[in-house]
Tab-separated table of C-alpha atoms and ligand atoms in Angstrom:
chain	number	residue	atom	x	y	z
A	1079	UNK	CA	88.820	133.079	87.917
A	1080	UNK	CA	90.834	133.041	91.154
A	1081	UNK	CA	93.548	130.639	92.790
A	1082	UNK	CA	94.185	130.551	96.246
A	1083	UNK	CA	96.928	128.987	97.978
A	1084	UNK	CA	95.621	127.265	101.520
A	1085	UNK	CA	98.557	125.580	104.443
A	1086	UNK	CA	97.558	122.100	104.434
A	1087	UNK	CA	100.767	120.376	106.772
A	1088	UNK	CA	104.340	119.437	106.773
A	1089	UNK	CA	106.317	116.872	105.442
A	1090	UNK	CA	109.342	117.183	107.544
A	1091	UNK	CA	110.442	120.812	107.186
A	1092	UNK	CA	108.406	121.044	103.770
A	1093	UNK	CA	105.608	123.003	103.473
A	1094	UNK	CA	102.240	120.946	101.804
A	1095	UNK	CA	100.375	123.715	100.203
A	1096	UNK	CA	96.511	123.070	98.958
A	1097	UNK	CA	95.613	125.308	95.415
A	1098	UNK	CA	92.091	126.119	95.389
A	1099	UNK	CA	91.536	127.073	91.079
A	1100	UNK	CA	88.143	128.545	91.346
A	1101	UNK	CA	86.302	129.359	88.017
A	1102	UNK	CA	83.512	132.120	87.702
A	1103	UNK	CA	80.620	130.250	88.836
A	1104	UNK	CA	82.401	128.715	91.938
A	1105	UNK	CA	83.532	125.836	90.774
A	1106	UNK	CA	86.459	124.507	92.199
A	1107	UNK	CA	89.473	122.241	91.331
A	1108	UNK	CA	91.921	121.499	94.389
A	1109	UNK	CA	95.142	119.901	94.343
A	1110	UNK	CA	98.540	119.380	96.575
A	1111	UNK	CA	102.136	120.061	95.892
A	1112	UNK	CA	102.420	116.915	97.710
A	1113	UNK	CA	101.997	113.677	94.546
A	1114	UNK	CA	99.891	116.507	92.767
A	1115	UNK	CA	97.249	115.405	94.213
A	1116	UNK	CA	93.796	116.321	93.375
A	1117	UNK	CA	92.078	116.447	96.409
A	1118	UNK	CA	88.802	117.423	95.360
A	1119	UNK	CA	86.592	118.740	92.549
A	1120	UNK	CA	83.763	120.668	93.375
A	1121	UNK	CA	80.942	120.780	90.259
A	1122	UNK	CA	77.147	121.789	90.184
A	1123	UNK	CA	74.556	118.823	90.091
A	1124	UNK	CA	71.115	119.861	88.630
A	1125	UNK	CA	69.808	121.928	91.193
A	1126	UNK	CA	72.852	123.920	91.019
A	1127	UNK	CA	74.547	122.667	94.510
A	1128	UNK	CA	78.407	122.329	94.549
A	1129	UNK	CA	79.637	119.170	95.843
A	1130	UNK	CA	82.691	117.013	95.790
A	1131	UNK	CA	83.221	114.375	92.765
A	1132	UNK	CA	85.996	112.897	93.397
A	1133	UNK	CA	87.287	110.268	96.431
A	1134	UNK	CA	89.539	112.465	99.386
A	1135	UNK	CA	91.113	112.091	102.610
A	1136	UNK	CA	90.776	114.902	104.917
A	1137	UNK	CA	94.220	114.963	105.989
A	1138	UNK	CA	97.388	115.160	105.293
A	1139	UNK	CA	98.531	111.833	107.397
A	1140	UNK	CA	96.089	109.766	105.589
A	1141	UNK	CA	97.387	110.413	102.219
A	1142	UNK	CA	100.638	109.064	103.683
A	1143	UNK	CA	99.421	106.094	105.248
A	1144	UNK	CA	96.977	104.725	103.148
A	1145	UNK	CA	98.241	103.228	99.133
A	1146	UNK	CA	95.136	104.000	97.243
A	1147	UNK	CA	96.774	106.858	95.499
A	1148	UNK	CA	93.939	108.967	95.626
A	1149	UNK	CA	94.115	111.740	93.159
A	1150	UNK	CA	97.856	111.248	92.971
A	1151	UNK	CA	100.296	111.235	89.640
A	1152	UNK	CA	101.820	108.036	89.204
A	1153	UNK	CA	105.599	107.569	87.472
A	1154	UNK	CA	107.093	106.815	86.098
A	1155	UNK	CA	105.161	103.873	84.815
A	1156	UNK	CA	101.740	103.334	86.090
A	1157	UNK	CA	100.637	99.606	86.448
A	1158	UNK	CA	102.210	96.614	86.799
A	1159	UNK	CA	105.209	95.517	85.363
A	1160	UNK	CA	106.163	91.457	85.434
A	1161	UNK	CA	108.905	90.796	87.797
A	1162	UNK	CA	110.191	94.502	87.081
A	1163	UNK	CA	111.785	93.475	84.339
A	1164	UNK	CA	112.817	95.214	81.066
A	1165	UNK	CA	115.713	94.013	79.659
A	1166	UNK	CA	118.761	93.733	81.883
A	1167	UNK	CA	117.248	96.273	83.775
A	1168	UNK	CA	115.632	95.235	87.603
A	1169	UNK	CA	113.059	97.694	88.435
A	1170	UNK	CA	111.808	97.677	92.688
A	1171	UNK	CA	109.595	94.778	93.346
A	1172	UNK	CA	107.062	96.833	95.353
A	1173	UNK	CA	104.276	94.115	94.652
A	1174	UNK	CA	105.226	90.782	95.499
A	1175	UNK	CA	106.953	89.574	92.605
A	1176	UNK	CA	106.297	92.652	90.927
A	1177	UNK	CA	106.937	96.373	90.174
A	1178	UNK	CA	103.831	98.341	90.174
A	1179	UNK	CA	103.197	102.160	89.819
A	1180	UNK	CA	106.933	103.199	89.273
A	1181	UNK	CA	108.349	101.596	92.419
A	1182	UNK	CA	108.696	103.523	95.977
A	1183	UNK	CA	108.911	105.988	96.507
A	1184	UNK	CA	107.096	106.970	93.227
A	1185	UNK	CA	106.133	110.583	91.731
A	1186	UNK	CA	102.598	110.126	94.453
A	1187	UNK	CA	104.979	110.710	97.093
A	1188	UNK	CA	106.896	113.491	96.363
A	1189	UNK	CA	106.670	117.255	96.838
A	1190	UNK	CA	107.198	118.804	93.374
A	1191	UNK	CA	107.906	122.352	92.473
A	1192	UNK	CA	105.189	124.079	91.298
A	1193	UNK	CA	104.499	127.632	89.488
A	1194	UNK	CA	100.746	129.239	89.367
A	1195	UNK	CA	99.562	130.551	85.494
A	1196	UNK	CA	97.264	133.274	86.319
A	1197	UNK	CA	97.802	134.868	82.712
A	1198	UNK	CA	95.770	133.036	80.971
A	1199	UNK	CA	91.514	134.203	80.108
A	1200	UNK	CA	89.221	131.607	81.426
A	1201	UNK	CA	91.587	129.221	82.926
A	1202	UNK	CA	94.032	129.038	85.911
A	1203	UNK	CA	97.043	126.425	86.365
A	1204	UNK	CA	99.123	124.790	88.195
A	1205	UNK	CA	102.577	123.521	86.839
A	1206	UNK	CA	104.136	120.596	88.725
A	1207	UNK	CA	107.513	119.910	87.592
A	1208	UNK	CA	109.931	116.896	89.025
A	1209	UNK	CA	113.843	115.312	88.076
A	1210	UNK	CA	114.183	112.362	88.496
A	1211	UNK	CA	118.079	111.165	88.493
A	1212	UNK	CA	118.927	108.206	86.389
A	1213	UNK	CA	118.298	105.000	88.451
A	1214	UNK	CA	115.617	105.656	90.636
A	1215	UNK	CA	113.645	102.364	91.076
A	1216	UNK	CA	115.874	100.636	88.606
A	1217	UNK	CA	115.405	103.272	85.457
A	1218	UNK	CA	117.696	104.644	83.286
A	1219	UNK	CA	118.239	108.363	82.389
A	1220	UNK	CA	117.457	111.642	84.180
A	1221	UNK	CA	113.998	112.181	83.338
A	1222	UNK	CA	112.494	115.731	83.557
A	1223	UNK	CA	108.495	115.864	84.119
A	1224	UNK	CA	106.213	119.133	83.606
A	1225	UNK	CA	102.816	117.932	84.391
A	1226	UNK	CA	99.818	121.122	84.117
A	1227	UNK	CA	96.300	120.794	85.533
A	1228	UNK	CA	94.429	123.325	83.962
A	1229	UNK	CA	90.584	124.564	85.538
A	1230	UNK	CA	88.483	126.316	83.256
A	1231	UNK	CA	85.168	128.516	83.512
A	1232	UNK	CA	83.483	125.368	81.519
A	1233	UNK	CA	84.007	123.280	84.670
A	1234	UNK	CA	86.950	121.319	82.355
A	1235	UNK	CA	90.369	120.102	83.916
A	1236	UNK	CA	93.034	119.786	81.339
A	1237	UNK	CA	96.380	117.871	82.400
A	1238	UNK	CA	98.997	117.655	80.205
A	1239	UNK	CA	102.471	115.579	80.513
A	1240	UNK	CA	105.354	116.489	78.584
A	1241	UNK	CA	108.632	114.584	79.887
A	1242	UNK	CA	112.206	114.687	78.480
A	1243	UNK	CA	114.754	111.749	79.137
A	1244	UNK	CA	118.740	111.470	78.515
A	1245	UNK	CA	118.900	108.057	78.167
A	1246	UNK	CA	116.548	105.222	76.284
A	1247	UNK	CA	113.886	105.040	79.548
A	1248	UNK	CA	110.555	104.224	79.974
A	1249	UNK	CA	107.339	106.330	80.696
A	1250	UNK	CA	103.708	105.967	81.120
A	1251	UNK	CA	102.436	108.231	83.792
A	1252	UNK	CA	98.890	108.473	84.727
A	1253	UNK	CA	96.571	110.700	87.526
A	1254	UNK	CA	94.707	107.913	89.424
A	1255	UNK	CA	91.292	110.108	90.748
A	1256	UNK	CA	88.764	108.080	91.509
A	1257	UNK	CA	85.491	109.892	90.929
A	1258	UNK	CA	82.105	109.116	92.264
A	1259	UNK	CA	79.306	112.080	90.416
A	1260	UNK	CA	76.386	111.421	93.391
A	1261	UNK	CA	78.594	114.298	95.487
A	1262	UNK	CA	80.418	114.009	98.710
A	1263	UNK	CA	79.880	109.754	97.689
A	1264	UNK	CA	76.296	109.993	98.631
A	1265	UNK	CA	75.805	107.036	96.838
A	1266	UNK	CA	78.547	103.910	95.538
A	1267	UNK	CA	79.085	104.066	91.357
A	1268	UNK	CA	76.298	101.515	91.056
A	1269	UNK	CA	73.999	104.359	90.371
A	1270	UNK	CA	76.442	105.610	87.572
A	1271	UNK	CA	76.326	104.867	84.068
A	1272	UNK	CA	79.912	104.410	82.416
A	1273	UNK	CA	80.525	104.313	78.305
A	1274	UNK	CA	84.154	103.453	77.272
A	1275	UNK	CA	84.982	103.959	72.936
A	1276	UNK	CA	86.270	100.194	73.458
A	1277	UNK	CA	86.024	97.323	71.567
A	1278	UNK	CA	88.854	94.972	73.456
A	1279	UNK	CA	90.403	95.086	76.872
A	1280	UNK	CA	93.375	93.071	78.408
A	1281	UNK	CA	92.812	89.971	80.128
A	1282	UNK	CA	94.809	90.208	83.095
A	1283	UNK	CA	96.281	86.758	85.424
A	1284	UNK	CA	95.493	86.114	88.846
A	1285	UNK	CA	98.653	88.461	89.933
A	1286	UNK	CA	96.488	91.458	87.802
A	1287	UNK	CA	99.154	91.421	85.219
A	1288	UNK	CA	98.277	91.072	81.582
A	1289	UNK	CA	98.578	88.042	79.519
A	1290	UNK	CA	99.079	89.724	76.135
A	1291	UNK	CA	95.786	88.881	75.048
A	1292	UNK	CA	93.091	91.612	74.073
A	1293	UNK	CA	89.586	90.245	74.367
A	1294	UNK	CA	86.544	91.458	72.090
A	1295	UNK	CA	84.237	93.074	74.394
A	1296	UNK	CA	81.134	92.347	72.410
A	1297	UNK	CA	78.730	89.894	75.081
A	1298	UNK	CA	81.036	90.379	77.589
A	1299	UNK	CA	80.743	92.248	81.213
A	1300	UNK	CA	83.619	94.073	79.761
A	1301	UNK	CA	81.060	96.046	77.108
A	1302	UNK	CA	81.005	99.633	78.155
A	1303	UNK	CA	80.372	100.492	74.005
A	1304	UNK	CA	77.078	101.993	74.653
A	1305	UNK	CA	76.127	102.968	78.308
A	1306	UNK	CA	76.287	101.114	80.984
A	1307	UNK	CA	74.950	100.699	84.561
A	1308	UNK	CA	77.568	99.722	86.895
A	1309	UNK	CA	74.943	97.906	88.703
A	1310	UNK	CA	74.271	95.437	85.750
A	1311	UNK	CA	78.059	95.554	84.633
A	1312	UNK	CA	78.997	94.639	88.570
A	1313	UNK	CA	76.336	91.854	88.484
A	1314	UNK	CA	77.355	90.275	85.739
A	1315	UNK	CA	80.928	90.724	87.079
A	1316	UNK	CA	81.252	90.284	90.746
A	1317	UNK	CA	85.223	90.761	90.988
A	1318	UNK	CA	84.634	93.767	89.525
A	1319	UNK	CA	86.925	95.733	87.037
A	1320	UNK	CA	90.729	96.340	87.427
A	1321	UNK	CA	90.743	96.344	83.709
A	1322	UNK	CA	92.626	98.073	80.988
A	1323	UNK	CA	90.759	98.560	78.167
A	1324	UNK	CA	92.329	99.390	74.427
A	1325	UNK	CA	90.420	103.085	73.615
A	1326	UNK	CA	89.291	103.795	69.991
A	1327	UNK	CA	88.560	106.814	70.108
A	1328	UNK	CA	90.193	108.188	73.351
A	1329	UNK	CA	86.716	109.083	75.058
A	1330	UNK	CA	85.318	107.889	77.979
A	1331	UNK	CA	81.712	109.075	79.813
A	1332	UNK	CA	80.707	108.890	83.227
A	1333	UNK	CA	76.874	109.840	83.901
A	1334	UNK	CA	75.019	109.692	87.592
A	1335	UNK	CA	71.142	110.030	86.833
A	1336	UNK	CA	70.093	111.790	89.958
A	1337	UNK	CA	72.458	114.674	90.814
A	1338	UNK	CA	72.623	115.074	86.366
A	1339	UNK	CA	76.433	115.387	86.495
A	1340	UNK	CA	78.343	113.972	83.417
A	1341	UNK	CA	81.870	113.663	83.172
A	1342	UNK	CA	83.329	113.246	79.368
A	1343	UNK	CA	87.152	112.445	79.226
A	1344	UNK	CA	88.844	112.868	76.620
A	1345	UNK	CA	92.854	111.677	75.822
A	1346	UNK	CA	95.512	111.108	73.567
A	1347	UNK	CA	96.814	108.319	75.326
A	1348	UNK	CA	96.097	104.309	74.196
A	1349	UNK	CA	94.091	103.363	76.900
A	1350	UNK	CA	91.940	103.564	80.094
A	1351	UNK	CA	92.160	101.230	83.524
A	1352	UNK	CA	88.952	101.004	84.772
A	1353	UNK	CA	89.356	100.173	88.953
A	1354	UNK	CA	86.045	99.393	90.406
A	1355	UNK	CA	87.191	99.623	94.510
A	1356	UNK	CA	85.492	96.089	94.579
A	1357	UNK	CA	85.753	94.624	97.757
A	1358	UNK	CA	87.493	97.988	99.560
A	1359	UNK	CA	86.038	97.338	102.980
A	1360	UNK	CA	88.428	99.496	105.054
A	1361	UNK	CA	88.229	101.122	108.269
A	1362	UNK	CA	89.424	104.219	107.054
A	1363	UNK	CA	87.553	107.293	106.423
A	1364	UNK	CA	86.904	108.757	103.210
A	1365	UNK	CA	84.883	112.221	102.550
A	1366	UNK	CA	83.578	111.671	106.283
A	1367	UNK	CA	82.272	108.173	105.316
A	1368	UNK	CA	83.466	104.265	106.093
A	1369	UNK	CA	85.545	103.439	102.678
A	1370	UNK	CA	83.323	100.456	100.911
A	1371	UNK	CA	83.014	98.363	97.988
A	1372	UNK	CA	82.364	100.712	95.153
A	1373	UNK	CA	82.717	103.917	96.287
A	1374	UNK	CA	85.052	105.419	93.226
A	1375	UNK	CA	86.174	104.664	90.219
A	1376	UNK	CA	89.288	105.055	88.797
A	1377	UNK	CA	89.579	106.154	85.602
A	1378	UNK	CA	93.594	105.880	84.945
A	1379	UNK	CA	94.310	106.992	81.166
A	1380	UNK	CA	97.753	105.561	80.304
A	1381	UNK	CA	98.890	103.731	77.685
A	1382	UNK	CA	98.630	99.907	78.131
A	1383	UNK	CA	100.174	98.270	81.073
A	1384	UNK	CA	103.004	95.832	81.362
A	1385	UNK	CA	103.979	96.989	77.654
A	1386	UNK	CA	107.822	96.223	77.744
A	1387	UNK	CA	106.764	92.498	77.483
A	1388	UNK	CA	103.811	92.838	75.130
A	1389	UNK	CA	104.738	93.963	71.397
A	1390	UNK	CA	100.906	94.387	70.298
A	1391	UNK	CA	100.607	97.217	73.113
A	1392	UNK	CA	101.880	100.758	72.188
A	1393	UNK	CA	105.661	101.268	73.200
A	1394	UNK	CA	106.013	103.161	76.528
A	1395	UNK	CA	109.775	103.803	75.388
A	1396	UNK	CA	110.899	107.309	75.691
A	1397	UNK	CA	113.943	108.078	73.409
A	1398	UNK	CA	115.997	111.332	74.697
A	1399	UNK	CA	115.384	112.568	70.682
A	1400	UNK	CA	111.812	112.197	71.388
A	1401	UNK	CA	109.895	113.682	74.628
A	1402	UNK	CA	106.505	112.670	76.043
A	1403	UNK	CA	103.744	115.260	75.453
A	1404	UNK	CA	99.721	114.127	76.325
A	1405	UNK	CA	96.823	115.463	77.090
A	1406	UNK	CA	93.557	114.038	79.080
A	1407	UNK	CA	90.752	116.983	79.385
A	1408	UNK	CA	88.032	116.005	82.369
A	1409	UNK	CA	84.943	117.661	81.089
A	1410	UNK	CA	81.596	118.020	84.039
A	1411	UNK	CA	78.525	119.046	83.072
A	1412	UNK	CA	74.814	118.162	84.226
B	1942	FUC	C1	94.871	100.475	90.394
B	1942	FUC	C2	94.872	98.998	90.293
B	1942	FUC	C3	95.639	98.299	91.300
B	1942	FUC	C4	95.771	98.930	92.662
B	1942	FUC	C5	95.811	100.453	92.617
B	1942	FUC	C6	95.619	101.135	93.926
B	1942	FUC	O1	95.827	101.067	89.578
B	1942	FUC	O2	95.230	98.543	89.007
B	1942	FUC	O3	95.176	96.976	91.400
B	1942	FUC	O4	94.839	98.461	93.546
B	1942	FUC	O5	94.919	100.967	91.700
């Protein structure tokens, strides 16, 4: 396995450096210093051919112009939060009324210090680590984050979170990738087949901020149990998804019939939030191509959004006696 360090721009007088984690058969991860970004992952389909999976810019400038946090790390709290508020504390309205994705500027626009782990049989790493001083978009405590992505000869990226506070704060980070397995998005997700371990999601309001309530999928559009096309599930559900969904057994499995690529995720965390890109008709250009309606999906594993106002969702409080410590393992095979 090899890791290569590529010049990718400047952020001022900061140097944006591209990893390249390359695994025995040529498989490659890639990822920024910049957000920790992934910017690409490129897996075999069945005939062997190595081609992107996941949704990229091909430039620096667009990744900081453009807010569809592509690949990026969001903190500290992904999703939205009602009226930023959590107890007497006001948290940046970057949303209209609301906070959403830990405020601005957030962890997906920052350049965080990073140390290679070459030492290691059959897998090479990256460790991204960030402080971020008490108050920052309206949270308490100093809050330390250590965030790994891991590449493996098995074609499997492992990212784990660990996070240490020193004050009663909140946390619940996620990596927003959007993926799309038809390879340098030669076709939308509607050819893709998605299976979520879910039997209830979270009905969201016409803001995209949950209600509280969690909804039986069962003869719903929202029933990923056994799976699913996306065609069918979009049909039935023309706004498409921006939809967390309450995981059972922390697995999730994307499958695209005609390249043969699977993707099995697996996580410790409560939840996934399904993002469809319904309705993305931009002008802006992503892998070479016009961005459209349905060209990724985002697969954000976090625990369950808008929590400080919800006491049936898991707590996203993070006690200084206590740190954070997940793990989410992206799996591709054909
Ligand atoms: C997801 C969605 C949001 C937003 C963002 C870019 O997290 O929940 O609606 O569009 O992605």
């Amino acid at each position: 396995m090899k890791l290569i360090k590529r010049h990718y721009g400047w952020i001022k007088d900061q140097e944006v450096i591209e990893y390249h984690l390359v695994n025995n058969q040529g498989a490659t991860f890639k990822c920024l210093n910049y957000g920790a970004i992934v910017t690409a992952i490129l897996v075999p389909d069945k005939n062997k051919s190595l081609e992107n999976v996941v949704l990229s810019f091909d430039q620096l400038s667009d990744y900081l112009t453009y807010p569809t946090y592509f690949g990026a790390l969001i903190g500290r709290v992904a999703g939205r939060i009602r009226k930023g508020q959590w107890l007497d504390h006001q948290l940046t309205l970057n949303e209209g009324k609301h906070h959403i994705h830990g405020g601005e500027p957030n962890f997906s626009h920052l350049l965080w210090e990073t140390k290679e782990i070459t030492n290691q049989a059959d897998t090479v790493g990256i460790q991204f680590s960030h402080r971020s001083p008490a108050g920052e978009n309206g949270y308490p405590g100093n809050l330390v984050t250590t965030v790994t992505y891991f590449w493996t000869n098995n074609q499997t990226w492992i990212m784990t979170i660990e996070a240490q506070t020193d004050e009663r704060t909140l946390f619940n980070p996620t990596n927003h990738t959007y993926f799309n397995l038809s390879g340098e998005t030669k076709r939308t997700i509607e050819t893709h087949q998605l299976q979520i371990s879910s039997e209830v999601y979270a009905e969201i309001d016409d803001e995209k901020c949950p209600t509280g309530r969690l909804l039986a999928v069962k003869d719903t559009a929202y029933d990923f149990t056994q799976p699913t096309s996306l065609q069918k599930a979009l049909k039935k559900n023309p706004k498409g998804y921006d939809t967390p969904f309450k995981l059972q057994e922390g697995k999730v499995v994307l499958t695209e019939q005609e390249s043969g690529r699977k993707l099995e995720i697996e996580t410790t965390r409560e939840s996934v939030v399904v993002f469809s890109t319904t309705g993305m008709e931009e002008d802006y250009l992503v892998n070479g191509k016009k961005m459209c309606s349905h060209l990724g999906l985002a697969l954000e594993m976090q625990e369950l959004p808008d929590a400080v106002h919800h006491r049936q969702f898991q707590s996203i409080i993070l006690e200084p006696d206590k740190p954070h410590s997940s793990q989410t393992s992206y799996h591709f095979s054909v």
